[in-house]
Coordinates of C-alpha atoms in Angstrom, one line a residue:
M10 CA 156.2 101.8 119.2
D11 CA 159.8 101.9 118.4
H12 CA 161.7 102.7 121.6
K13 CA 164.9 103.0 120.0
R14 CA 164.2 106.4 118.5
T15 CA 164.9 109.5 120.7
H16 CA 163.1 112.7 121.1
G17 CA 165.4 114.7 118.9
E18 CA 164.8 112.0 115.9
L19 CA 161.2 112.4 115.1
P20 CA 159.0 115.6 115.0
G21 CA 156.0 114.8 117.2
Y22 CA 157.9 112.1 119.2
Y23 CA 156.1 113.1 122.5
V24 CA 152.7 113.0 120.8
E25 CA 153.9 109.4 119.7
V26 CA 154.6 108.7 123.3
A27 CA 151.2 109.9 124.6
L28 CA 149.3 108.1 121.9
D29 CA 151.0 104.9 122.5
R30 CA 150.2 105.1 126.4
I31 CA 146.4 105.7 125.6
S32 CA 146.0 103.8 122.3
G33 CA 143.5 101.1 121.7
K34 CA 139.9 100.6 121.7
W35 CA 139.3 100.6 125.3
K36 CA 141.8 102.5 127.2
G37 CA 140.2 106.0 126.7
L38 CA 136.7 104.5 127.8
I39 CA 138.4 103.0 130.9
L40 CA 140.2 106.3 131.7
Y41 CA 136.7 108.0 131.1
A42 CA 135.0 105.7 133.5
L43 CA 137.5 106.3 136.2
M44 CA 137.4 110.2 135.7
T45 CA 133.7 110.5 135.8
R46 CA 132.9 107.7 138.3
G47 CA 135.9 107.9 140.5
P48 CA 137.8 104.6 141.7
L49 CA 136.2 101.3 140.6
R50 CA 136.2 97.6 141.1
F51 CA 136.9 95.2 138.1
N52 CA 133.2 94.2 137.8
D53 CA 132.0 97.8 138.0
L54 CA 134.4 98.5 135.1
R55 CA 132.9 95.6 133.3
R56 CA 129.4 97.0 133.9
C57 CA 130.5 100.1 132.4
L58 CA 131.9 98.6 129.4
P59 CA 129.5 95.5 128.8
K60 CA 131.2 94.8 125.4
I61 CA 134.6 94.3 126.6
T62 CA 135.7 90.9 127.6
H63 CA 137.1 89.8 131.0
R64 CA 140.5 88.9 129.2
V65 CA 140.8 92.3 127.5
L66 CA 139.9 94.3 130.5
T67 CA 142.6 92.7 132.4
L68 CA 145.2 93.1 129.8
Q69 CA 144.3 96.8 129.3
L70 CA 144.3 97.5 133.2
R71 CA 147.7 96.0 133.5
D72 CA 149.0 98.0 130.5
M73 CA 147.6 101.2 131.9
E74 CA 149.1 100.3 135.4
D75 CA 152.4 99.5 133.8
A76 CA 152.3 102.9 132.3
G77 CA 151.4 104.6 135.5
L78 CA 148.1 105.8 134.5
I79 CA 146.1 103.8 137.0
G80 CA 146.9 102.5 140.5
R81 CA 145.5 99.2 141.8
D82 CA 144.6 99.1 145.5
V83 CA 144.3 95.7 147.2
Q84 CA 142.7 95.3 150.5
M85 CA 142.4 92.1 152.2
T86 CA 139.0 91.9 154.1
T87 CA 137.1 88.3 154.3
Q88 CA 138.2 88.3 150.5
M89 CA 140.5 90.1 148.4
R90 CA 139.1 93.5 147.3
V91 CA 140.8 95.3 144.3
T92 CA 140.0 98.6 143.3
Y93 CA 141.4 100.9 140.2
A94 CA 141.9 104.4 140.3
L95 CA 143.7 107.2 138.2
T96 CA 147.2 108.1 139.6
K97 CA 148.2 111.7 139.6
Y98 CA 149.7 111.1 136.2
G99 CA 146.4 109.5 134.9
E100 CA 144.4 112.5 136.4
A101 CA 146.6 114.9 134.1
L102 CA 144.8 113.4 131.1
H103 CA 141.5 114.8 132.5
P104 CA 141.3 117.8 130.0
V105 CA 142.7 115.6 127.3
I106 CA 140.0 113.0 127.7
I107 CA 137.2 115.8 128.1
A108 CA 138.5 117.6 124.8
L109 CA 138.5 114.2 122.9
E110 CA 134.9 113.8 124.1
A111 CA 133.8 117.2 122.9
W112 CA 135.7 116.9 119.6
G113 CA 133.9 113.4 119.1
A114 CA 130.5 114.7 120.1
C115 CA 130.9 117.5 117.4
G116 CA 131.3 114.9 114.8
T117 CA 133.2 117.4 112.5
G118 CA 136.2 116.6 110.4
P119 CA 137.7 118.3 107.4
T120 CA 134.7 117.8 105.3
G121 CA 132.2 119.1 107.8
P122 CA 129.8 117.4 110.0
S123 CA 129.9 113.6 110.2
H124 CA 126.5 112.0 109.1
G125 CA 127.7 108.7 110.6
H126 CA 128.8 110.3 113.9
V127 CA 129.7 107.6 116.6
D128 CA 129.9 109.1 120.1
P129 CA 133.1 107.6 121.6
S130 CA 131.6 107.2 125.1
A131 CA 128.3 105.6 123.7
E132 CA 129.5 102.0 125.2
L133 CA 129.5 103.5 128.6
Q134 CA 126.6 102.7 130.4
D135 CA 124.7 105.4 132.4
G136 CA 125.8 105.8 136.1
P137 CA 126.5 108.4 138.6
L138 CA 129.0 111.1 137.4
R139 CA 131.9 112.4 139.7
E140 CA 131.9 115.7 140.8
G141 CA 133.8 118.1 138.7
S142 CA 133.1 116.2 135.4
P143 CA 131.0 117.9 132.7
S144 CA 127.2 117.0 133.0
R145 CA 125.5 114.8 130.3
Q146 CA 123.4 117.8 129.6
T147 CA 126.7 120.0 129.0
M148 CA 128.1 117.2 126.7
R149 CA 124.7 117.1 124.7
S150 CA 124.6 120.9 124.4
V151 CA 128.1 120.8 122.5
R152 CA 127.4 118.4 120.0
S153 CA 126.4 121.2 117.5
R154 CA 129.1 123.3 118.1
S155 CA 133.0 123.5 116.6
A156 CA 135.5 121.6 118.6
S157 CA 137.0 124.9 120.1
E158 CA 133.4 126.1 121.2
A159 CA 132.9 122.8 122.7
V160 CA 136.1 122.7 124.8
E161 CA 135.2 126.3 126.0
A162 CA 131.7 125.2 127.0
I163 CA 133.1 122.3 129.0
A164 CA 135.8 124.4 130.7
S165 CA 133.2 127.0 131.6
S166 CA 130.7 124.5 133.1

């Protein structure tokens, strides 16, 4: 992103800033894993995202930490234990990520339902969901609805 621009020079500047902070193949899935499962260690995140490489996960975590989306808690016991968790700033993305998931689950676009629908969270391995996140059943039930109906269904669950 061109950081020389100011908010007054470009319509949608703040959308660009937000997308820059969460862009990329893995950031959304990392955020989703931390939102639904709570704080995780590096290897727990690798298990959630088995196709991500060690190097890419490291780079994505550093980038999100620099952006203030996640925090890194280092505890020194007999060996160093590092846990990643969302910051309050990162937690503010919860409704956005859930809305993106609902929108993706609907598989609709300007031309109607997508026949080649790809679930954005399909790469996440099943595991315990954190309290307050929508259940998998709720997410399955919204797949046949419009995006706005899906978001409403998640909000009411």
